XYZ file of C-alpha atoms in Angstrom:
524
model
C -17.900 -17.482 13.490
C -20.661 -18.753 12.153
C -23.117 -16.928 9.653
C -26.086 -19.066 9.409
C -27.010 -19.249 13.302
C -30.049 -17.805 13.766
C -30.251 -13.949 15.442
C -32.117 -13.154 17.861
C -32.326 -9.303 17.267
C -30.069 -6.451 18.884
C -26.686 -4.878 19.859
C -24.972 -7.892 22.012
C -22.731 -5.206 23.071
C -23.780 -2.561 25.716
C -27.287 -4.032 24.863
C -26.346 -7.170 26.791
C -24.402 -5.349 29.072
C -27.358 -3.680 30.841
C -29.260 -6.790 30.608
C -26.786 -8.760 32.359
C -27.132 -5.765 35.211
C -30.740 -5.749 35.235
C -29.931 -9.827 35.407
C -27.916 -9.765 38.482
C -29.236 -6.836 40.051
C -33.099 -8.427 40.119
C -31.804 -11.554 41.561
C -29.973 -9.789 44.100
C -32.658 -8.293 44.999
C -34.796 -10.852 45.171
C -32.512 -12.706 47.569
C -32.484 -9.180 49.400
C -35.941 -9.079 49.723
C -36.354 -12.771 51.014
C -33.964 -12.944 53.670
C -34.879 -9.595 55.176
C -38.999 -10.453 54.924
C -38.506 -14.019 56.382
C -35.958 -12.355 59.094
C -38.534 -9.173 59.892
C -41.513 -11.497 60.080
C -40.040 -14.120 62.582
C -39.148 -11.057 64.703
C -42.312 -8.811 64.196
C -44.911 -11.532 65.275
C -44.498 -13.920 67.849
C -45.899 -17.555 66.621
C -45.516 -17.059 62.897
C -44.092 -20.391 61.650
C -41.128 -20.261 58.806
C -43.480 -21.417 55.790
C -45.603 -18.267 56.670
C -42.767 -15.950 56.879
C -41.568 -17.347 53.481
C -45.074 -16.663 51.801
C -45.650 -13.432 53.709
C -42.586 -12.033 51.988
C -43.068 -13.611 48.616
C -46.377 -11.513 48.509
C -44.167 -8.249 49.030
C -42.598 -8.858 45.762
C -46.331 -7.996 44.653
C -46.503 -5.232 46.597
C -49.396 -7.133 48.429
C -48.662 -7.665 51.795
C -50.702 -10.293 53.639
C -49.211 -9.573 57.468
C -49.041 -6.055 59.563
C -45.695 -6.594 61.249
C -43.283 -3.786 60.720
C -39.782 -3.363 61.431
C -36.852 -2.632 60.264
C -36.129 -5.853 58.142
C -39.600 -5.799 56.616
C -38.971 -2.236 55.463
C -35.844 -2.982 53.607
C -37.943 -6.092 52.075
C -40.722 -3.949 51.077
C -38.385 -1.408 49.421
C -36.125 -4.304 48.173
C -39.541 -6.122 46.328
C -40.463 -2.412 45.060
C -37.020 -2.284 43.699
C -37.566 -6.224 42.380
C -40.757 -5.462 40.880
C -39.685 -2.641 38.568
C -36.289 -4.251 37.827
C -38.683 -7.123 36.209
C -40.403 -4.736 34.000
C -37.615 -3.083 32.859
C -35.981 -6.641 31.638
C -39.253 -7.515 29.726
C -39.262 -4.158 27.898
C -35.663 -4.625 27.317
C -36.159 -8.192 26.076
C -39.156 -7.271 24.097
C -38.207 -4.287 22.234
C -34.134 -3.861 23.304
C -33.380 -2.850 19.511
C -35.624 -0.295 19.676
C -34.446 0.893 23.083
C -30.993 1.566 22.096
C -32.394 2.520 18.627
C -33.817 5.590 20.683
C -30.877 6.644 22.778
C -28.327 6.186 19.537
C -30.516 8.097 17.435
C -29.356 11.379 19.563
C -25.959 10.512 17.848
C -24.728 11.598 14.280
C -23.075 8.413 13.607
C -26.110 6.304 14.253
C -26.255 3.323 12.374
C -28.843 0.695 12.087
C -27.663 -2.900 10.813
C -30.152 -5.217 9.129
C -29.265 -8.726 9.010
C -30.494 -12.077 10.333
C -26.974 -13.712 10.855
C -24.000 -13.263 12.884
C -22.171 -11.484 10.742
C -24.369 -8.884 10.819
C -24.080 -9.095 14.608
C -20.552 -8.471 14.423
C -20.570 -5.462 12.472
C -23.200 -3.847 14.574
C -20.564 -4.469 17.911
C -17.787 -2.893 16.011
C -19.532 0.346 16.033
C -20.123 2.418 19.315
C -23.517 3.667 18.243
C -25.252 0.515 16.043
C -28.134 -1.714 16.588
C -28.719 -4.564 14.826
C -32.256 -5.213 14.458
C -33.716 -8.594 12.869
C -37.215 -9.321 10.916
C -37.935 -7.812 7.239
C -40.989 -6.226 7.597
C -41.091 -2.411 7.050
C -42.360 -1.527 10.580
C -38.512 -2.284 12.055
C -37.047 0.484 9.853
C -35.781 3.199 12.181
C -34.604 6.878 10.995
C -30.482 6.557 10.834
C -27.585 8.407 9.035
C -26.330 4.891 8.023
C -27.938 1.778 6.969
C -25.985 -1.518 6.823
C -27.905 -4.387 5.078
C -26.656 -7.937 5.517
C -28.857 -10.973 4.992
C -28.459 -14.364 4.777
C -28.986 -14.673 1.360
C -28.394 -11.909 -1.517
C -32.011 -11.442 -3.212
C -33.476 -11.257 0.507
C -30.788 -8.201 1.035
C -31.688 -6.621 -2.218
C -35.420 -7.507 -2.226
C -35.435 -5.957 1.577
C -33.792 -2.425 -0.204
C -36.276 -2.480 -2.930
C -39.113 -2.729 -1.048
C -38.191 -0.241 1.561
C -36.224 2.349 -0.873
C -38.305 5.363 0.233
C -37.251 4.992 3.475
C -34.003 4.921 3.319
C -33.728 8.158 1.157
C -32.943 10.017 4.411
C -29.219 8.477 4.507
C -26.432 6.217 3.099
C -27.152 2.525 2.739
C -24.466 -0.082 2.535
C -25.357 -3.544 0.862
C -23.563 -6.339 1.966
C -23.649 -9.435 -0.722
C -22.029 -12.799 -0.911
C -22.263 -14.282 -4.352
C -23.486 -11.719 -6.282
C -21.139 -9.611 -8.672
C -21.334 -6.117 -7.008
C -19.814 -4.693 -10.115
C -23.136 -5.701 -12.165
C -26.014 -4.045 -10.278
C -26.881 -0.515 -11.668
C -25.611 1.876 -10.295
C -28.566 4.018 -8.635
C -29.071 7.615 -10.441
C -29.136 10.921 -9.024
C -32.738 11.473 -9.123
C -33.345 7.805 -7.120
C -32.634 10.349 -4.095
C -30.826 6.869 -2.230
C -27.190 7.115 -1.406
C -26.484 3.455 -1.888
C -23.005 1.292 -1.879
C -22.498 -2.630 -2.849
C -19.637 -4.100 -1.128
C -19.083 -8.297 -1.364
C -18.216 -9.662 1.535
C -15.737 -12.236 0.948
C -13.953 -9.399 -1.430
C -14.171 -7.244 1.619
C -12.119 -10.474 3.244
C -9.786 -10.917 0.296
C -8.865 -7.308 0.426
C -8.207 -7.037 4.319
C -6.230 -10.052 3.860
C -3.800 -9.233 1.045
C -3.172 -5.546 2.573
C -2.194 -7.584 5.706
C -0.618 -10.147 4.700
C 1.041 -8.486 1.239
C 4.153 -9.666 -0.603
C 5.776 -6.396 -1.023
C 8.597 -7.178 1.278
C 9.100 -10.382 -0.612
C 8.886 -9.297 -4.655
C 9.145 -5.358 -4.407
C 11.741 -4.416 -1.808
C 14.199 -7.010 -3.608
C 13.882 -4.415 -6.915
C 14.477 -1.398 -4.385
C 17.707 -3.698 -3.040
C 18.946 -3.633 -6.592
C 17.877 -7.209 -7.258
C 17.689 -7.502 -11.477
C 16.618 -11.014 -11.275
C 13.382 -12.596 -11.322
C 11.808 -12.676 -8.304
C 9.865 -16.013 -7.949
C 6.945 -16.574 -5.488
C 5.065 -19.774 -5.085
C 1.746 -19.994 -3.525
C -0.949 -22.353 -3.336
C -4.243 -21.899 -2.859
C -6.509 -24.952 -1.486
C -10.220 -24.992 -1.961
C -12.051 -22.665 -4.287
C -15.641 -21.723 -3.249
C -16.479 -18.789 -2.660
C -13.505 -17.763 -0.340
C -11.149 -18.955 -2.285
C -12.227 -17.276 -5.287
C -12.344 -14.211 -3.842
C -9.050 -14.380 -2.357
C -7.615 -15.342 -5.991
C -9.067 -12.463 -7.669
C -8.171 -9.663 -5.028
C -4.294 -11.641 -5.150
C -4.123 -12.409 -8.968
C -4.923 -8.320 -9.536
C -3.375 -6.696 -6.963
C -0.500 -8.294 -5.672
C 1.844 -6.596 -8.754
C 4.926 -5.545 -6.859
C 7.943 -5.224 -9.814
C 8.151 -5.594 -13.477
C 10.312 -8.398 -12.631
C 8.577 -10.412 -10.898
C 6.831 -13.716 -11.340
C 4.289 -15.125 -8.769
C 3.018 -19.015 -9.779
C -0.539 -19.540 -8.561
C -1.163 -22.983 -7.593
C -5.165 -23.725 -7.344
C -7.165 -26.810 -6.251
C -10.629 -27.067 -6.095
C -11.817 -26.174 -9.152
C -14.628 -26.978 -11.463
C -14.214 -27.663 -14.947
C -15.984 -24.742 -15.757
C -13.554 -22.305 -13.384
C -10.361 -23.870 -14.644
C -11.317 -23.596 -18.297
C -11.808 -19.673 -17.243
C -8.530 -19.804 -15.024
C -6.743 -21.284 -17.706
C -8.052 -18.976 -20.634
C -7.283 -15.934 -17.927
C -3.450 -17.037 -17.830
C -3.661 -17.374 -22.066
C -4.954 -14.103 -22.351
C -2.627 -12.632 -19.314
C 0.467 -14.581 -21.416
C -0.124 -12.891 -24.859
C 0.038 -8.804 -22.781
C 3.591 -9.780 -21.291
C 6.168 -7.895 -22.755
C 10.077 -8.096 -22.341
C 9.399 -5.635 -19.166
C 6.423 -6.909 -17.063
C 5.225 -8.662 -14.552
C 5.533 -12.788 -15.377
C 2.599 -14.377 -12.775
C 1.395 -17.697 -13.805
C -1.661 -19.933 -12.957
C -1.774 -22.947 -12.520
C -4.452 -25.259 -11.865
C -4.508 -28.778 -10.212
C -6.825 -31.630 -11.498
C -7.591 -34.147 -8.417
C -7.066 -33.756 -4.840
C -4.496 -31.506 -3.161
C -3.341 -34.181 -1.223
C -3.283 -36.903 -4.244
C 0.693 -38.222 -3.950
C 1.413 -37.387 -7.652
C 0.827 -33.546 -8.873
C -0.377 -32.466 -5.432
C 2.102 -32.770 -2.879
C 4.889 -32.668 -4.818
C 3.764 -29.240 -5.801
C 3.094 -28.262 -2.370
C 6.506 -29.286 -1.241
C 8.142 -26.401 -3.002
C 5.527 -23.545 -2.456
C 6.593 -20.756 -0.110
C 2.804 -19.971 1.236
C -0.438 -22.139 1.660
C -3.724 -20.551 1.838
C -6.385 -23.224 2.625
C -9.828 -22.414 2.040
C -11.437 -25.419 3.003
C -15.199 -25.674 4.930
C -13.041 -27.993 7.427
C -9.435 -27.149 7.361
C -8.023 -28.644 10.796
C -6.849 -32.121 8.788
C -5.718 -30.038 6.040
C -3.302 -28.149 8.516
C -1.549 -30.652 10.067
C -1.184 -32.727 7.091
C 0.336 -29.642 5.473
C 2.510 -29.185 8.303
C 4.291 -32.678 7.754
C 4.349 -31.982 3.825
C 5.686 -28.652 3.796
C 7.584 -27.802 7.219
C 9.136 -24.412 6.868
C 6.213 -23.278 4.340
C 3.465 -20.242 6.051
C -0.013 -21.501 6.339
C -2.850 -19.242 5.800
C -6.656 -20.730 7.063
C -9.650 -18.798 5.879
C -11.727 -20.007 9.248
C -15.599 -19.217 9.292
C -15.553 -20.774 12.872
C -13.443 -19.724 16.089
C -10.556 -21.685 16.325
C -7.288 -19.861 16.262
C -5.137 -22.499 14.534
C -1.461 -20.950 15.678
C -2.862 -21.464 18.971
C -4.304 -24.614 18.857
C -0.690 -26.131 17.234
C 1.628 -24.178 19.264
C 2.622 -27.062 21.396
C 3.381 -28.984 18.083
C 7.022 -27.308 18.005
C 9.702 -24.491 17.993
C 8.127 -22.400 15.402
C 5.328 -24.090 14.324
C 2.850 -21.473 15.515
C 4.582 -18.363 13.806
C 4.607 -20.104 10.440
C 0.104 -20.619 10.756
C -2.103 -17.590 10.845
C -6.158 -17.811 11.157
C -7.894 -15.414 9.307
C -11.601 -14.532 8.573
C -15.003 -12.552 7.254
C -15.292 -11.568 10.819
C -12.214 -9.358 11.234
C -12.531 -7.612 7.891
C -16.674 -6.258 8.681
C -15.843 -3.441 10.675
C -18.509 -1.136 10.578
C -16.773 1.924 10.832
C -14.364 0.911 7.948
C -17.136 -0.045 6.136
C -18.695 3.389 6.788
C -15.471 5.513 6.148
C -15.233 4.697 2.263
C -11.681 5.089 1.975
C -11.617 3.007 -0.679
C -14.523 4.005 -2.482
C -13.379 7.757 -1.988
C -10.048 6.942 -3.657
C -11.720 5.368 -6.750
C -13.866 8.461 -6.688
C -10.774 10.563 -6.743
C -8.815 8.767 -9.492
C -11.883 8.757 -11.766
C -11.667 12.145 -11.297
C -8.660 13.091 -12.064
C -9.464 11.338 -15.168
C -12.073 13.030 -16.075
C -10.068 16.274 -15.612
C -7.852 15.359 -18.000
C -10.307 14.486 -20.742
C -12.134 18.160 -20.254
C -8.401 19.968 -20.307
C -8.596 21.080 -16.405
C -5.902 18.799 -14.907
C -3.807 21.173 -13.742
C -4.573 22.971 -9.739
C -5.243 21.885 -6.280
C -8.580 19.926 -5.220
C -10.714 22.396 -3.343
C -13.708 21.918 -1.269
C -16.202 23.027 -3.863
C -15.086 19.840 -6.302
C -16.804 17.369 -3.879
C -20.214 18.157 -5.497
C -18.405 17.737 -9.023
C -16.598 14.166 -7.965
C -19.867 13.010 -6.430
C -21.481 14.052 -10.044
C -18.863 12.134 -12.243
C -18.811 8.769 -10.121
C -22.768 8.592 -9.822
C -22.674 8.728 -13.775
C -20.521 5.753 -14.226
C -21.600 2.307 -14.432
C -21.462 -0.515 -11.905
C -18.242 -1.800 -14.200
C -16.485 1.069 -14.698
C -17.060 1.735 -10.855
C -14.963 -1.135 -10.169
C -12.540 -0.577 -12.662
C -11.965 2.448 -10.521
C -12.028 0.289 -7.016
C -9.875 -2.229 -8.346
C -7.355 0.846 -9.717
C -7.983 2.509 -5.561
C -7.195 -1.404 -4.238
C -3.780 -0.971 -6.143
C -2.707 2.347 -5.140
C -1.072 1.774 -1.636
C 1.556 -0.486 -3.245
C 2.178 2.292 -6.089
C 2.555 4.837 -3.697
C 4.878 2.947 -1.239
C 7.067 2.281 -4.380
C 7.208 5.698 -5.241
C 8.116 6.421 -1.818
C 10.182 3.708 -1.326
C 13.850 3.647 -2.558
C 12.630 6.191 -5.555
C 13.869 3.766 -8.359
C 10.892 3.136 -9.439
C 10.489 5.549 -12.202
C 6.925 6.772 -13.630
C 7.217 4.587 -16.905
C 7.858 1.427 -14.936
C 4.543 2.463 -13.065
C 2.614 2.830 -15.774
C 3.798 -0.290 -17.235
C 2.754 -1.816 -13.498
C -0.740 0.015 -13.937
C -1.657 -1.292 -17.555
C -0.982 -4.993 -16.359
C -3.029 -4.391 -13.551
C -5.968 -2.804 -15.984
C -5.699 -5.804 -18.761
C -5.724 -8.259 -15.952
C -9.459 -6.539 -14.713
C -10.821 -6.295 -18.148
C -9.598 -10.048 -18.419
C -10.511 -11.199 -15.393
C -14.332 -9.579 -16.598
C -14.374 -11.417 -19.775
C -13.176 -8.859 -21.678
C -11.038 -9.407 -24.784
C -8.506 -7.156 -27.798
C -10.276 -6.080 -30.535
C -9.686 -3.308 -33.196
C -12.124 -1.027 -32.177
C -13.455 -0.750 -28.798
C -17.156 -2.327 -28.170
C -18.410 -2.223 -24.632
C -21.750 -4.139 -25.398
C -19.436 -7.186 -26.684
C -16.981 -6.109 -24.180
C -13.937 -5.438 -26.107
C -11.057 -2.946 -26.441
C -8.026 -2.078 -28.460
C -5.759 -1.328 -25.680
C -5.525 -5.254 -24.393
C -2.331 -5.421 -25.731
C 1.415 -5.195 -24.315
C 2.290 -2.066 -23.171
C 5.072 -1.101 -25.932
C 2.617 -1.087 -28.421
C 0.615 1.033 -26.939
C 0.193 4.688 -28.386
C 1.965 7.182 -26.152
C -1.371 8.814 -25.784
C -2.799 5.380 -24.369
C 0.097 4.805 -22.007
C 0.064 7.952 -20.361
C -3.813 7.925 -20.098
C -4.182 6.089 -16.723
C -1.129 9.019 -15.324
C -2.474 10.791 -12.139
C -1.833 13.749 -11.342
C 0.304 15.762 -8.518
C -2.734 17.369 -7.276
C -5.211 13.756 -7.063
C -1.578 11.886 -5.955
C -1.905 14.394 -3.089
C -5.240 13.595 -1.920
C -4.814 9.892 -2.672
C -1.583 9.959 -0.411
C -2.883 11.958 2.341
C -6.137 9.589 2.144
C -4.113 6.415 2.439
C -1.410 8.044 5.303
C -4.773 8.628 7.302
C-alpha cells in the first residue's frame, strides 16, 4: 500500500460503511419515489401525459408538489421523496464533516483514539482500531479531545512540527509519534513537568521488528544447541537493497537475531553507499575485536556493484539460505532470484499490494511456500501500537536495574511501583531509552531459551546479553575506552566478555521477580 496517496480525511471503516447505506438507500429511494409518482399520477388524473407525470413527481422530491391527485401510489412517493430528501442531507453532513461525526459517537468510548496523518498509512492504523478516526489537515481547529493520539505524517518535521505546535492540547492523553527517517532514540525525551505523555516509534523499525519476531531463526541456530549440536551453526542471508527498509531490517536482524554462543550468521548486503559500507564494515571490525572463544561469530559482509552482477553477486546468492529483497520494484528481482537460487526462501518488503506467493504460485510445486510478502502495513496496528508491550518491558528491565543499584532487588512487583517505574524511565534519555527497547526486543528469545530444553545456563545468557549490548553501543557509534565518557560516547565495558569484571558481567542479570513480569508480559 501506498503511503504518499493523498487522504481524503476519515475512518474508511464503519465510516464508509454507513455512507455506502446512505448511498444505496437514497438511490433506492429515489427510484421508489419515481415509479410510484409517475404510476399515481397517470392513475389520479385522467389526460396527464408521461413527461408531466415524470416532472410532477420530480417536484415531490422537493416536497413541492405541483398536481392535487392523491392516491395510494402518490402517497408512498411523497413519503418515499420525504425519506429521499433527508437521506441527502444526512450524506452531505457525513461527507462534510464524517471525521467529526464518528469523532462524536467514539468519544463516548475509553479507548478513543484520534489518528493524524495525511497518508495511507495513517489510514490503516485508524481501521485497525474499533474506535479511531483518522482525521486529515494540520490546523489546530481538527484537534478533538481523545485518550490516545496517533501522529503520522508524510514527512517527519511536519509530524513533529504538528506536536509542537499543538502540545497543550494534547496534555489530556498519550500521544504516539510515528517517524520514518528520523532516529527516535535522539529526540529528548519529554520531562515530567511537560505534563504530555508522549512515545516515538519509527516506522520501518516497527516493520523490522514484526518481521524478525515472525519470521525468526530460532528454530534454525538455537534449537540445534538445545538438540545437542556443538558445532557451528552457519546461516547465510542476503539482504538486497538498502534504503530505508533495508536498513531497518539490518539493524533490528544484526542485534537481535542472537540465538547460541555458537552460532555464526553471514550478512550479505547490496545497496550500499560508500558512506554505509565504510560504517557496516567498521561495525563488523569493532563486532570482531568483542568475540571471544565463547560467542556468537555473525559476520557482514558487503557487496560492491549490482546484486545481480555475474561475478561477486550471484555467486554469493547461490549459496545463501534466505533472500530478503528490499527493492522500490522487486517483481524482476523475484523471479530472477527464483532461477538463481531455487530451493533458497524469498522475503519481499512490498509497499504496494501484490502478494508475490500468490502471484508465482502457478510457477511450480513449491515455489509459492518458499516466497513470502511482507510490509509497513501489517506491522501498524493501532492497538499494538497502543498496548506498549514493548515499551513496558524496557520500562521493567530498567527497573529492575535500578533496584539493584539502590540495594532493593530483592521482593515481588506490587501495584504501588508503577508510579516509581514511570519515575525512573521518564528520567532517562532518548539513548538509554533504547538501550532498554533494544534489551525488551531481545527478551522473547532469552526467555524461550530458558524455557526451552534448560541447557542454556545463566552465564551463557549473559554472555548472549553483553554481545547483544556491545553490538547497540556499536551500532550507535560508540567505542572502548578506559574510562567511560558519554559526551564522546565511550565505555570501558566494550570489550569481550571474559575480561569483564565479575561485577560488570553480572550487571545486566534480571531478577526472579522483573523475569516474572517480563514472562507473564510476553505469554500475554
Amino acid at each position: 500500500m501506498s503511503a504518499d496517496r493523498e487522504n481524503t480525511g476519515g475512518k474508511t471503516g464503519s465510516q464508509d460503511e454507513a455512507t455506502g447505506f446512505l448511498q444505496k438507500m437514497t438511490a433506492a429511494l429515489a427510484i421508489l419515489a419515481l415509479v410510484c409518482g409517475i404510476v399515481g399520477y397517470l392513475q389520479a388524473e385522467p389526460g396527464v401525459s408521461l413527461v408531466e407525470a415524470v416532472y410532477a413527481t420530480a417536484t415531490l422530491y422537493f416536497i413541492n408538489p405541483v398536481h392535487d391527485g392523491n392516491n395510494a401510489w402518490i402517497w408512498v412517493a411523497k413519503f418515499s421523496g420525504l425519506a429521499l430528501a433527508s437521506s441527502a442531507v444526512l450524506l452531505v453532513v457525513l461527507g462534510a464533516a464524517r471525521w467529526r461525526v464518528m469523532a462524536w459517537i467514539f468519544s463516548l468510548y475509553d479507548d478513543f483514539t484520534a489518528v493524524y496523518t495525511d497518508n495511507e498509512w495513517g489510514r490503516h492504523v485508524a481501521d485497525t482500531m474499533k474506535h479511531a478516526v483518522a482525521v486529515t489537515g494540520e490546523s489546530a481547529g481538527n484537534i478533538i479531545r481523545s485518550g490516545y493520539s496517533i501522529i503520522l505524517y508524510s514527512g517527519d518535521e511536519q509530524s513533529l512540527d504538528f506536536l509542537a505546535r499543538n502540545w497543550e492540547r494534547f496534555r489530556t492523553g498519550k500521544v504516539y509519534v510515528g517517524l520514518r527517517a528520523v532516529d527516535t532514540f535522539l529526540l529528548k525525551a519529554p520531562q515530567r513537568e511537560d505534563g504530555v505523555d508522549v512515545y516515538y516509534f519509527n516506522v520501518y523499525d516497527t516493520m523490522a521488528r514484526h518481521y524478525w519476531r515472525d519470521h525468526h531463526l530460532y528454530d534454525r541456530l538455537a534449537a540445534r544447541g538445545e538438540n545437542g549440536g556443538g558445532a557451528s551453526q552457519v546461516l547465510h542471508i542476503a539482504l538486497i537493497g538498502h534504503g530505508a527498509a533495508g536498513k531497518a531490517l539490518f539493524k533490528c536482524g544484526y542485534l537481535n537475531n542472537l540465538y547460541s554462543l555458537t552460532q555464526e550468521i553471514h550478512y550479505h548486503i547490496w545497496g550500499c553507499t560508500p558512506t554505509e559500507k565504510s560504517f557496516l564494515e567498521h561495525l563488523d571490525r569493532c563486532s570482531e575485536e568483542i568475540r571471544g572463544t565463547q560467542q556468537a561469530r555473525d559476520y557482514i559482509h558487503v557487496h560492491d556493484g549490482a546484486w545481480d552482477a555475474p561475478h561477486g553477486g550471484i555467486e554469493s546468492l547461490e549459496r545463501v539460505d534466505r533472500i530478503i529483497v528490499a527493492l522500490h520494484e522487486p517483481l524482476d528481482a523475484i523471479q530472477r532470484l527464483l532461477y538463481i537460487n531455487p530451493p533458497c526462501e524469498i522475503h519481499c518488503c512490498n509497499s504496494g499490494s501484490i502478494v508475490f506467493e500468490n502471484l508465482f504460485h502457478s510457477a511450480g510445486a513449491g515455489v509459492a511456500e518458499r516466497i513470502m510478502t511482507f510490509g509497513v502495513d501489517e506491522a501498524l496496528d493501532g492497538q499494538a501500537i497502543k498496548q506498549e508491550r514493548t515499551f513496558r518491558a524496557a520500562k521493567l528491565i530498567h527497573y529492575g536495574y535500578c533496584r539493584r543499584q539502590s540495594g532493593k532487588e530483592g521482593g515481588a512487583l506490587t501495584a504501588q511501583e508503577d508510579a516509581e517505574v514511570e519515575r525512573c524511565w521518564k528520567e532517562l534519555n532518548g539513548f538509554l531509552r533504547g538501550s532498554n527497547i533494544a534489551a525488551a526486543d531481545h527478551y522473547w528469545i532469552k526467555m524461550r531459551l530458558a524455557k526451552g530444553a534448560k541447557i542454556m545456563e545463566s552465564e551463557e545468557i549473559r554472555r548472549l546479553e553483553h554481545v547483544r549490548w556491545c553490538r547497540y553501543h556499536f551500532y550507535n557509534r560508540w567505542r572502548h575506552a578506559a574510562e567511560r565518557d558519554n559526551a564522546r560516547r565511550c565505555h570501558p565495558d566494550l570489550i569481550p566478555y571474559d575480561e569483564l569484571t565479575p561485577e560488570a558481567q553480572q550487571k545486566d542479570e534480571i531478577s526472579t521477580e522483573i523475569r516474572k513480569a517480563l514472562d507473564s508480559l510476553f505469554e500475554a
